CSV table of C-alpha atoms in Angstrom, one decimal:
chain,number,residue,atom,x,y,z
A,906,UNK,CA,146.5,99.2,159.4
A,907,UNK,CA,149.2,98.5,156.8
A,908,UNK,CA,152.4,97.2,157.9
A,909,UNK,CA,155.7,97.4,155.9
A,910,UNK,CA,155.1,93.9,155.4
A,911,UNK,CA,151.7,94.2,154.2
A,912,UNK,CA,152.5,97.0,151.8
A,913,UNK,CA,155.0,95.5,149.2
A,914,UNK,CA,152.2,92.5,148.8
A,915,UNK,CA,149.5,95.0,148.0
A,916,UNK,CA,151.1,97.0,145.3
A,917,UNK,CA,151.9,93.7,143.3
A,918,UNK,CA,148.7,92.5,143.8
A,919,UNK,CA,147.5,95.5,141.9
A,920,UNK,CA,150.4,95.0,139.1
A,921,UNK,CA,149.5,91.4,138.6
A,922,UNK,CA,145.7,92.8,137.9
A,923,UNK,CA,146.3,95.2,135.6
A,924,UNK,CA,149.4,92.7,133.6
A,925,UNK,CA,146.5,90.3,133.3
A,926,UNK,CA,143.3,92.6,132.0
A,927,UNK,CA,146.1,94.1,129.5
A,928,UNK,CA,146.9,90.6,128.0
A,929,UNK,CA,143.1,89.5,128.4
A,930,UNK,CA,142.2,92.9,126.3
A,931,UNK,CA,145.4,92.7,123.7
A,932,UNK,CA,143.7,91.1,120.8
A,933,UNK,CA,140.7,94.2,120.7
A,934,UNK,CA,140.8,96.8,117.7
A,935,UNK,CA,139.9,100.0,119.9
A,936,UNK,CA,140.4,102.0,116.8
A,937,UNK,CA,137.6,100.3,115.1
A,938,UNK,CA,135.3,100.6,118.1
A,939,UNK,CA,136.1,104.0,118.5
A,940,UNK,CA,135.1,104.3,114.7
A,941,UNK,CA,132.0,102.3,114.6
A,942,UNK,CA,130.3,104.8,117.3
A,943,UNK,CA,131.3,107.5,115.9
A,944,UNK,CA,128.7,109.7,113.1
A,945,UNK,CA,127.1,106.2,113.5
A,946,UNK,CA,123.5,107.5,111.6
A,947,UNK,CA,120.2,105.6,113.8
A,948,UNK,CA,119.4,102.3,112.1
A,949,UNK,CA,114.8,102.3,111.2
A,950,UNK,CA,113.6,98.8,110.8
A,951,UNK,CA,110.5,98.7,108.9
A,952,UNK,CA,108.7,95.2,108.7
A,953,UNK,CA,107.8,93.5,105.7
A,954,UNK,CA,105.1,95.2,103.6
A,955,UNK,CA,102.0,92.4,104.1
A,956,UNK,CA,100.9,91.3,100.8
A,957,UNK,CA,97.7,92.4,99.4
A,958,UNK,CA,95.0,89.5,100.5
A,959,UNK,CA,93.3,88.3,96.8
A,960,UNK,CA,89.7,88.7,96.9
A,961,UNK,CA,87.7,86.0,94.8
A,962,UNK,CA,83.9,87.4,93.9
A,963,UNK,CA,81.4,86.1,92.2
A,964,UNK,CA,78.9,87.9,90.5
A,965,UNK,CA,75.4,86.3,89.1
A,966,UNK,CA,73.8,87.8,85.6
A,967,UNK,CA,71.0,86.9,83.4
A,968,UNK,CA,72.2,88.7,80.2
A,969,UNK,CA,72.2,88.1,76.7
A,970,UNK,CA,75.0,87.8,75.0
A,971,UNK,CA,75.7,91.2,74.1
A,972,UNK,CA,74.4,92.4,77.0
A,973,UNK,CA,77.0,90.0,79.1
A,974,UNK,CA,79.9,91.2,76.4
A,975,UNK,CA,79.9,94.8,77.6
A,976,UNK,CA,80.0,93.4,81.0
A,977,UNK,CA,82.8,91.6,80.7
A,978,UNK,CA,84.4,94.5,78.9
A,979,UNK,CA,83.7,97.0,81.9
A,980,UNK,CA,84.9,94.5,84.4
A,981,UNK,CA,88.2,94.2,82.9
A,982,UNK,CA,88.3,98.1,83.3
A,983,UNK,CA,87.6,97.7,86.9
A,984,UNK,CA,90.2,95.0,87.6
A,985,UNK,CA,92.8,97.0,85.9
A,986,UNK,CA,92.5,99.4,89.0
A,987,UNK,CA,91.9,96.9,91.7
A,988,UNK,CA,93.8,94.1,90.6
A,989,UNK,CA,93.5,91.8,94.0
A,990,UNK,CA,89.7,91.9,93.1
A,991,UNK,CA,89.0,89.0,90.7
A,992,UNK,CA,85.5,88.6,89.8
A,993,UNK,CA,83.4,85.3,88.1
A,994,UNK,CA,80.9,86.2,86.2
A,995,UNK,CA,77.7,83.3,85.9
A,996,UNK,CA,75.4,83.9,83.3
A,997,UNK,CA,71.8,82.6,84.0
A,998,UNK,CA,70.4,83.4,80.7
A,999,UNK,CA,70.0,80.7,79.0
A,1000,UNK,CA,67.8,79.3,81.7
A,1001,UNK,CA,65.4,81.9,81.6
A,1002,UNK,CA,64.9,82.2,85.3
A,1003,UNK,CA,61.7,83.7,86.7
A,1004,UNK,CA,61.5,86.3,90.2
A,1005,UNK,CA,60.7,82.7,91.9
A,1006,UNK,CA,63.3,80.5,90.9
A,1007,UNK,CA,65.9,83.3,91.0
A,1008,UNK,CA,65.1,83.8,94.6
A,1009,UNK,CA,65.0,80.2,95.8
A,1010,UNK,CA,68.4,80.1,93.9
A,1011,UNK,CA,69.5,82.9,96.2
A,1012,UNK,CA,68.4,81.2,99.2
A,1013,UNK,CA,70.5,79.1,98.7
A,1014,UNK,CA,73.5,80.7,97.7
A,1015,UNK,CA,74.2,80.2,94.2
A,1016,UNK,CA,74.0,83.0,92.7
A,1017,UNK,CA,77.1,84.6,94.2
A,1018,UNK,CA,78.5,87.6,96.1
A,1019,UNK,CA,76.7,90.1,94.4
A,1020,UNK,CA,73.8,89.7,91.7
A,1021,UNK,CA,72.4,91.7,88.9
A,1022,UNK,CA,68.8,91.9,88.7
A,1023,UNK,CA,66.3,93.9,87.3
A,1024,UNK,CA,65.3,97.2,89.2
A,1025,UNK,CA,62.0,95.8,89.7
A,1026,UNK,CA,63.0,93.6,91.2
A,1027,UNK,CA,65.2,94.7,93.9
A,1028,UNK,CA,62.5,95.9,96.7
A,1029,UNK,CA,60.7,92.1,96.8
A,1030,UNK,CA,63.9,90.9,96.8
A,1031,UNK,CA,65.1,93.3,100.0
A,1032,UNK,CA,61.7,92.5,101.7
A,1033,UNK,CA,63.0,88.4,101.8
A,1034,UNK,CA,66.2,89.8,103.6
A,1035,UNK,CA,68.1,87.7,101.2
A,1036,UNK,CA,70.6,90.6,100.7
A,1037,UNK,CA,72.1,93.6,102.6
A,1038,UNK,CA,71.8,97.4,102.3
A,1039,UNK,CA,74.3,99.5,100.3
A,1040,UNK,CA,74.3,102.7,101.8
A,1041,UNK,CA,75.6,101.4,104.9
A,1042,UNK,CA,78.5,100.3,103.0
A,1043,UNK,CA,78.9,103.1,100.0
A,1044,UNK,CA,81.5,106.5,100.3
A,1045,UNK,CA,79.1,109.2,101.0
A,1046,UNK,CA,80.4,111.1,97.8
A,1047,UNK,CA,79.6,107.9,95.6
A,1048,UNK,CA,76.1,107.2,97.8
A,1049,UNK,CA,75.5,111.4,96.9
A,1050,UNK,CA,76.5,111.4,93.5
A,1051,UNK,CA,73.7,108.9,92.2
A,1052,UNK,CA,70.8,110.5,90.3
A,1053,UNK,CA,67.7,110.5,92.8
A,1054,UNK,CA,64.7,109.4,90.5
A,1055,UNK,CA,66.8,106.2,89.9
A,1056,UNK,CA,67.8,105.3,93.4
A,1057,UNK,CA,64.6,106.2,95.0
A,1058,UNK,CA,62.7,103.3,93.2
A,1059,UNK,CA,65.4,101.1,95.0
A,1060,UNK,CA,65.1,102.4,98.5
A,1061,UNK,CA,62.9,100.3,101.0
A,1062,UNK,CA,62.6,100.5,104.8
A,1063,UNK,CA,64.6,103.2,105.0
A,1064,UNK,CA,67.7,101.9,103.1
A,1065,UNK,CA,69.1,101.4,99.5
A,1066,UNK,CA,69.1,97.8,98.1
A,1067,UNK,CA,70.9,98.3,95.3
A,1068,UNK,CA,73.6,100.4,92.8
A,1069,UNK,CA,72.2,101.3,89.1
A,1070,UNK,CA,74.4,99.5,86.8
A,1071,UNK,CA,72.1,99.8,83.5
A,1072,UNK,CA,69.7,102.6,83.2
A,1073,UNK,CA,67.8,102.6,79.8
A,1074,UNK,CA,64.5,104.5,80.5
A,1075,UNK,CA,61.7,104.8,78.8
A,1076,UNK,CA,62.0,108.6,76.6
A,1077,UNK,CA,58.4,110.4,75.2
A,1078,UNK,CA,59.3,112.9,72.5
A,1079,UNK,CA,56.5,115.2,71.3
A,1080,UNK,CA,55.8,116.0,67.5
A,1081,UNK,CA,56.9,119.5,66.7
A,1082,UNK,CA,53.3,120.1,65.5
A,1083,UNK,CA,52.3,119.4,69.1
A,1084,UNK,CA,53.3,122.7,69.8
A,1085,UNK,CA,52.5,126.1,69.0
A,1086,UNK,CA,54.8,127.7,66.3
A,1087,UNK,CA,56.9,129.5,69.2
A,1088,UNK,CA,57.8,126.5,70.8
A,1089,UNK,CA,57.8,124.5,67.4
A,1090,UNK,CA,62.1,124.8,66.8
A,1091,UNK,CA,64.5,122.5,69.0
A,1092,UNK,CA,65.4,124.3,72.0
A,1093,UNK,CA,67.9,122.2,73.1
A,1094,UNK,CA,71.2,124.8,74.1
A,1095,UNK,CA,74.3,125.5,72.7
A,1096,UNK,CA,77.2,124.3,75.7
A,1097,UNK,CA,80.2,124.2,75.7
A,1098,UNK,CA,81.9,121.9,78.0
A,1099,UNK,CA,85.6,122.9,78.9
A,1100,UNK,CA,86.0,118.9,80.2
A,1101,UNK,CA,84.7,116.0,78.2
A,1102,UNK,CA,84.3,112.2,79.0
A,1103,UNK,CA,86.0,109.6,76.5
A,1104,UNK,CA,84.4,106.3,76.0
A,1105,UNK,CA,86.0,104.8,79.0
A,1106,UNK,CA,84.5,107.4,80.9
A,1107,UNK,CA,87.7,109.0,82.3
A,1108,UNK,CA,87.8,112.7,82.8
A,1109,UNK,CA,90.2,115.1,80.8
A,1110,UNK,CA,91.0,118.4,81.3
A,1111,UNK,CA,92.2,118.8,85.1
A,1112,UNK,CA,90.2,119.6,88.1
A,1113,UNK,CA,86.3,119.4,87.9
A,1114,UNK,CA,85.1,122.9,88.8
A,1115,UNK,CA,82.2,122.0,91.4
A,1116,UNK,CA,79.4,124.4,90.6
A,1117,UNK,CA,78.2,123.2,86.9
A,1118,UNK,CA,77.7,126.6,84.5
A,1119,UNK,CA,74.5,129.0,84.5
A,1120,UNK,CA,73.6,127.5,81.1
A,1121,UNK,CA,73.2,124.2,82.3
A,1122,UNK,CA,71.4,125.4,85.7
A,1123,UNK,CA,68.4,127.2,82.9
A,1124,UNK,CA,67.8,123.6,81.3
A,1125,UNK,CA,65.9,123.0,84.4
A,1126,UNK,CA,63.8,125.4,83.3
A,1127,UNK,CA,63.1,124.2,80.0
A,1128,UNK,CA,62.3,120.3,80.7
A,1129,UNK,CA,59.1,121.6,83.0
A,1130,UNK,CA,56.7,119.2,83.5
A,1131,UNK,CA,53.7,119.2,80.9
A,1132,UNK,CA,50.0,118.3,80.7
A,1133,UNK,CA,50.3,114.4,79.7
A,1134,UNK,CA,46.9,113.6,80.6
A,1135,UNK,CA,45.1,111.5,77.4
A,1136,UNK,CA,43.0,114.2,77.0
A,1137,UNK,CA,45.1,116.9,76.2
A,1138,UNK,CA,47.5,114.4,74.3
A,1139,UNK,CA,44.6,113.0,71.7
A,1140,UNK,CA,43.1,117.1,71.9
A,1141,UNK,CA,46.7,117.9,70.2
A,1142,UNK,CA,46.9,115.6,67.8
A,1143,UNK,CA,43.4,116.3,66.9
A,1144,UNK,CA,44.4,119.9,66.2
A,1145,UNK,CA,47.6,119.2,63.8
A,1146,UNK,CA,45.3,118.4,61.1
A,1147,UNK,CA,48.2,118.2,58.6
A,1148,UNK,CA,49.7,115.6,60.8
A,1149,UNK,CA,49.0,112.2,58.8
A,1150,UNK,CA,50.9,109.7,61.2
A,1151,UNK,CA,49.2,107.5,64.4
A,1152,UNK,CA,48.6,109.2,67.5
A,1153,UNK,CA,52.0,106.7,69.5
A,1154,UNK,CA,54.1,103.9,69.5
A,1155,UNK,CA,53.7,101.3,71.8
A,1156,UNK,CA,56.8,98.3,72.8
A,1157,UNK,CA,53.9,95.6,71.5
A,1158,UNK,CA,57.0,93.3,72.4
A,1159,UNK,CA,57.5,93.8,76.3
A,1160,UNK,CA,54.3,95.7,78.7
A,1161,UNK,CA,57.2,98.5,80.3
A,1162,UNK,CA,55.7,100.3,77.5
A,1163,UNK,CA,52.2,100.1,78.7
A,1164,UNK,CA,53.3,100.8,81.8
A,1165,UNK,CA,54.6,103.7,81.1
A,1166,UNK,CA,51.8,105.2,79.3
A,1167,UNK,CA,49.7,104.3,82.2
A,1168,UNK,CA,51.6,106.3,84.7
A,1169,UNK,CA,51.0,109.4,82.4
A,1170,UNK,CA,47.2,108.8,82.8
A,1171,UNK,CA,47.3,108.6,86.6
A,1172,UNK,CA,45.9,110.7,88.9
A,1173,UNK,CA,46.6,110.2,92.1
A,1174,UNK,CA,49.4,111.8,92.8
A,1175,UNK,CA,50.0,110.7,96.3
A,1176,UNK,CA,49.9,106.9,96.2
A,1177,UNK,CA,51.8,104.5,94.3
A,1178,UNK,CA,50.1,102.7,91.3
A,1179,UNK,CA,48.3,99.5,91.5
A,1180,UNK,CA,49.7,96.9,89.1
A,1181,UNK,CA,47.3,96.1,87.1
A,1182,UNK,CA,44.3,98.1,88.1
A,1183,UNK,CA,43.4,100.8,86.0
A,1184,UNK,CA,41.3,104.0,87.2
A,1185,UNK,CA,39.0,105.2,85.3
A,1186,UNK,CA,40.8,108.0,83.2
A,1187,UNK,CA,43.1,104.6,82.4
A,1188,UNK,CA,40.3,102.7,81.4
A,1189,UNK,CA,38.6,104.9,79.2
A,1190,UNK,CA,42.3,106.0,77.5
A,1191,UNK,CA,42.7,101.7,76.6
A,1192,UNK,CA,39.6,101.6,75.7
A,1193,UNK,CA,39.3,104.4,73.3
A,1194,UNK,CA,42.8,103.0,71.4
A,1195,UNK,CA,41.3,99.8,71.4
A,1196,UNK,CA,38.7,101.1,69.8
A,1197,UNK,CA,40.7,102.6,67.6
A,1198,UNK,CA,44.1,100.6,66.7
A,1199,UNK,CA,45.1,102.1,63.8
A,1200,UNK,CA,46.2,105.4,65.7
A,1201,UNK,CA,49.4,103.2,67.5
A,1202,UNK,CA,52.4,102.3,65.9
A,1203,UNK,CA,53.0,99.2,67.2
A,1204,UNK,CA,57.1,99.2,67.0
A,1205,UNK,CA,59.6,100.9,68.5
A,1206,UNK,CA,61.3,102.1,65.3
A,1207,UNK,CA,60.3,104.6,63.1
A,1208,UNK,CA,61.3,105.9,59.6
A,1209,UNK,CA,59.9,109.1,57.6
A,1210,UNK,CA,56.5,107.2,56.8
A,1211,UNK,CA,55.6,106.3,60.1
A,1212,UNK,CA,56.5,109.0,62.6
A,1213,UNK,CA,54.1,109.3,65.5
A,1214,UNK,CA,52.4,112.2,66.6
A,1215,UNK,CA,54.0,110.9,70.6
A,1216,UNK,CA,57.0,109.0,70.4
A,1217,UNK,CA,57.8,106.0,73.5
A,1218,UNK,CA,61.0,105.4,72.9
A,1219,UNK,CA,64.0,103.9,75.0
A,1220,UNK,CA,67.6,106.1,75.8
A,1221,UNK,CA,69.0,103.1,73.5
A,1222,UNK,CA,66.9,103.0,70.7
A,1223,UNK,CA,66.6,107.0,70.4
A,1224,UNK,CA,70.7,106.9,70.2
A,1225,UNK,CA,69.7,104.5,66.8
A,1226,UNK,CA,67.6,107.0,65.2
A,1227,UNK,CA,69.1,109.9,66.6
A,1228,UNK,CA,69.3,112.0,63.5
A,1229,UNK,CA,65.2,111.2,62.7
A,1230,UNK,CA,64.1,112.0,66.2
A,1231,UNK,CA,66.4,115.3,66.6
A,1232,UNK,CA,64.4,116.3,63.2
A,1233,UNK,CA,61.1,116.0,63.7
A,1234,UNK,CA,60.4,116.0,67.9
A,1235,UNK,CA,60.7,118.7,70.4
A,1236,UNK,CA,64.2,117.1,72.6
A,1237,UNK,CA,64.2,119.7,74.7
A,1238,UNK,CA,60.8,118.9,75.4
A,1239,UNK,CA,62.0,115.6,76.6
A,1240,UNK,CA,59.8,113.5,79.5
A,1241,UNK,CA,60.9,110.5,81.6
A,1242,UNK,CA,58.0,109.2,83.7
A,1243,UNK,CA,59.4,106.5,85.3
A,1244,UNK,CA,63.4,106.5,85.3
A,1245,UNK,CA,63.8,103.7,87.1
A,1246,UNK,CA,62.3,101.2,84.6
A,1247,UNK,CA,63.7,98.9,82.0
A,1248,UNK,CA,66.7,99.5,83.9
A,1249,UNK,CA,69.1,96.9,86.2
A,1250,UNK,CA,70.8,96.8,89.5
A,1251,UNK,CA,73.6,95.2,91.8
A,1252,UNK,CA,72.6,93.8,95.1
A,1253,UNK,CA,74.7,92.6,97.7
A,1254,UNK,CA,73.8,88.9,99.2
A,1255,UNK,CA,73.3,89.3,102.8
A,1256,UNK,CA,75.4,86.0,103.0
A,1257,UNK,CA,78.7,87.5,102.1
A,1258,UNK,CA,81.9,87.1,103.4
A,1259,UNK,CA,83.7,89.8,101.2
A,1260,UNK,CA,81.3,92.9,101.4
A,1261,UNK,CA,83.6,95.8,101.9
A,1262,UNK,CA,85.1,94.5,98.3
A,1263,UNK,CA,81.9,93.6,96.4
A,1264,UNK,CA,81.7,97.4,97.1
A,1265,UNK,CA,84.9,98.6,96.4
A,1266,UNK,CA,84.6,97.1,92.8
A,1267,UNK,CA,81.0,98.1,92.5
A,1268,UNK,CA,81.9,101.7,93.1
A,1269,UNK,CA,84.6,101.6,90.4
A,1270,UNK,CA,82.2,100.2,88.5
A,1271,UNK,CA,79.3,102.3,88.6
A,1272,UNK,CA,81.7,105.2,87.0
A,1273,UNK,CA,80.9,103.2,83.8
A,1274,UNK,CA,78.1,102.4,81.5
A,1275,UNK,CA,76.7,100.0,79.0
A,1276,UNK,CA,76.5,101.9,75.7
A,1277,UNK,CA,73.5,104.1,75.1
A,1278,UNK,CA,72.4,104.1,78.0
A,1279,UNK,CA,72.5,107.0,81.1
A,1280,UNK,CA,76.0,108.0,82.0
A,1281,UNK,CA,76.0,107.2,86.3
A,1282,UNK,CA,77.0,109.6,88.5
A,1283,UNK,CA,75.9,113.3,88.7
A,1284,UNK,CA,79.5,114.6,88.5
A,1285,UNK,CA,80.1,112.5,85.2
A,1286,UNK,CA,76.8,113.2,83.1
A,1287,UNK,CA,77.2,117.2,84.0
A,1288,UNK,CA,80.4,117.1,81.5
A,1289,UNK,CA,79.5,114.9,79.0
A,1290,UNK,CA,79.3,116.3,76.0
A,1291,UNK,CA,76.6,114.8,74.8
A,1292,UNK,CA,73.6,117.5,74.8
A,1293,UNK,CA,71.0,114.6,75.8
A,1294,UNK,CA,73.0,113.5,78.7
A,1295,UNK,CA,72.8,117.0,79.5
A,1296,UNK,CA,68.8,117.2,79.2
A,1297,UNK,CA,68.6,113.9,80.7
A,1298,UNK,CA,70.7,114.9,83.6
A,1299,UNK,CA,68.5,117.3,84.9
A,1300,UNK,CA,65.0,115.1,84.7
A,1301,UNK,CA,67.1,112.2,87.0
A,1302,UNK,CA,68.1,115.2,89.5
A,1303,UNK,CA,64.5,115.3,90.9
A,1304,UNK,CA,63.2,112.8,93.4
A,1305,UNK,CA,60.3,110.5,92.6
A,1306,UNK,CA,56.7,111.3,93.0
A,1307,UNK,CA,54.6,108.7,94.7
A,1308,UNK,CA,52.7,108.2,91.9
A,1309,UNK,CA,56.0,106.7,90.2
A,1310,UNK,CA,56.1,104.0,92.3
A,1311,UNK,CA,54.1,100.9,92.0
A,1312,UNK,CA,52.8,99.2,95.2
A,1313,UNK,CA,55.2,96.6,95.7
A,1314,UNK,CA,54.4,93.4,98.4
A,1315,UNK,CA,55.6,89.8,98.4
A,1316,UNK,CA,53.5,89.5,95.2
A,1317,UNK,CA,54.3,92.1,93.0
A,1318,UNK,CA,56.9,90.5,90.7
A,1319,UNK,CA,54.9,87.4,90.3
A,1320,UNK,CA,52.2,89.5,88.9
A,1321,UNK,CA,54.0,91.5,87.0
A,1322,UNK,CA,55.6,88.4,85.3
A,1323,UNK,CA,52.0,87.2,84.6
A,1324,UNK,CA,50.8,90.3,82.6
A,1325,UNK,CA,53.7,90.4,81.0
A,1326,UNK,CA,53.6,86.5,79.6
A,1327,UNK,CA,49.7,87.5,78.7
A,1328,UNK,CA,51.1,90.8,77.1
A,1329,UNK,CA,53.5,88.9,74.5
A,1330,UNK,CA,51.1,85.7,73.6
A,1331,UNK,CA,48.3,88.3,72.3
A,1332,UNK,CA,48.4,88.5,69.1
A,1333,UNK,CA,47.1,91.9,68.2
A,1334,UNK,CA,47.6,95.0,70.0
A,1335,UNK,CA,43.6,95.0,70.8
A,1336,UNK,CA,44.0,92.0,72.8
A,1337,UNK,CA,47.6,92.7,74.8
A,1338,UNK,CA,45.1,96.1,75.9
A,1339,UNK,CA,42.8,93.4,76.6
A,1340,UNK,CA,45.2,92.2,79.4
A,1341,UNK,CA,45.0,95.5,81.4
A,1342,UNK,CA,41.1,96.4,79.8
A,1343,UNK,CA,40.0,93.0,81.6
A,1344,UNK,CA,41.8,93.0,85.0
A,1345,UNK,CA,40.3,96.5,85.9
A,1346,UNK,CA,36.8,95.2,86.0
């Protein structure tokens, strides 16, 4: 209980508290505390934005010079959108390096991230495990938008090796006399194209519509596959009795000519070609022109004394002479038998530390092309302008036969590098047939 003693004591106590927390307090702005709180908007802290990482590639070649040029020139293009991609190029021409040597180079790691090669050579190449698979890495619209007849020669085990960088097939155009008078005027169509590619290969005009136009859908139509056997190819000639040129040209400089003209004369359709061993339809087709030179032209250019009844010719070479060809060949009559040669590749070493960017920048690049040759990706080459990109287009849509293919094992390239030394050191066309005449028997 309080006493009256007790009480007076108490009540200062409490005025002696509250004199000192006002003199401890006495110095604080309450206004501006007051203020501070008040309408105060919430504060967001955001980090510092982590620099891009730089990614240093480098990519192995064996071009020549102009060749190498354009590829420099597209890979400028390609760092201009992905600048923290920067790419060394290392040219191996000028060593002239065979299958063998390029692959005991890639064994041990020298030849970079990623590596240009020749299409044919890309499934040996996969067989050594020396590099990885693309698909697994590629956007499934990129990986969908690549023509099938060119991809398909790089598939193995179930996988894709490679991404077509140059693709400079092999073109036969037909006389006009190798057809009836009917068929004898260019049939290639009238299209108008309502976007159009510039030389960088950027799209103009807007939004792609995504189903191409009827007109394009009918050229399908128009490029059918035609007899090629020798037979009914020499029985044609035969026939145009006012025709006064050879019966074809041949490359008499590099054997993918040949080759070529041996995959028309094969007749199995179900199993890939043997390098170098002929059947007998092939046999008795070389031996007959051996027989009988003077019916090839042994050069890949022509001029208005010298046109071929059958014209071999590559996407490159026919952009030369375009107006000549466009004259005097059926180009809506246009065959490719096998897309996937004379062309080259990008494969990805299985060694690789910066995979997901090798194909980032492979991607971008495979939007481009070297000039004259086919324009990559479905979406791109449907509105092109150009009316044999058009034509072209529709032949690369289809998938390989077997027959396309060669048999490839450990060995192929090696052989194939073989015939095609003993192809260039003959010295007449009679004995470069020679090399394929003598190693059927």
């Amino acid at each position: 209980m309080f006493t009256r003693r007790t009480i007076p004591f108490i009540i200062g106590s409490i005025l002696l508290v509250a004199v000192a927390f006002l003199f401890l307090t006495r110095a604080l702005d309450w206004t501006y505390v007051s203020e501070l709180y008040k309408d105060e908007p919430a504060v967001v802290v955001v980090p510092d934005a982590e620099p891009v990482r730089t990614v240093e590639l480098e990519l192995g070649v064996m071009l020549p010079e102009e060749q190498y040029n354009e590829l420099v020139l597209l890979s400028q293009r390609v760092s201009e959108l992905h600048p923290h991609i920067r790419v060394k190029i290392k040219n191996f021409f000028d060593d002239h390096l065979t299958f063998e040597e390029w692959e005991k180079l890639a064994q041990l790691g020298g030849l970079g991230d990623v590596q240009l090669v020749n299409n044919e050579w890309v499934v040996p190449l996969a067989i050594q495990g020396l590099f990885q698979p693309v698909d697994r890495l590629m956007n499934n619209d990129v990986l969908s938008d690549q023509f099938p007849s060119v991809v398909d020669a790089l598939r193995w085990n179930g996988y894709m090796w490679a991404i077509p960088y140059e693709t400079n097939p092999y073109i036969l155009f037909m006389h006009k006399q190798a057809f009836d008078e009917a068929e004898s005027n260019d049939l290639t169509p009238e299209i108008t194209i309502p976007f159009v590619l510039d030389e960088s290969l950027a799209l103009k005009g807007g939004v792609i519509p995504t189903n191409p136009s009827s007109e394009q859908d009918e050229q399908q139509d128009q490029s059918e596959m035609m007899n090629l056997s020798f037979e009914y190819l020499l029985d044609r000639y035969q026939q145009a009795k006012s025709f006064e040129g050879p019966l074809l040209s041949i490359d008499s400089e590099h054997m993918n000519g040949i080759l070529v003209w041996l995959s028309m004369w094969y007749k199995d359709q179900d199993q890939p070609m043997q390098l170098g061993m002929l059947n007998e339809t092939q046999y008795d087709a070389l031996h007959f022109l051996q027989q009988n030179v003077e019916l090839m032209k042994p050069s890949m250019e022509i001029d208005e004394s010298s046109i071929p009844f059958l014209y071999l010719v590559t996407l490159k070479q026919y952009y030369e002479q375009r107006e000549l060809i466009d004259t005097n060949y059926v180009t809506s009559k246009l065959q490719i038998p096998l897309p996937w040669l004379n062309g080259k590749s990008f494969m990805i070493s299985a060694g690789t530390k910066e995979a997901e960017a090798a194909m980032l920048w492979l991607e971008t690049l495979n939007r481009y092309q070297p000039e004259g040759t086919v324009v990559h990706r479905k979406i791109y080459a449907s509105y092109s302008n150009d009316s044999m990109q058009l034509l072209i287009k529709d032949i690369l849509q289809q998938k390989l036969l077997a027959s396309q293919h060669f048999a490839v094992d450990l060995h192929w390239v090696k052989r194939y590098e073989q015939l095609e030394q003993q192809w260039r050191e003959g010295a007449s066309l009679s004995e470069k047939l020679e090399v394929f005449i003598n190693g059927s028997q």
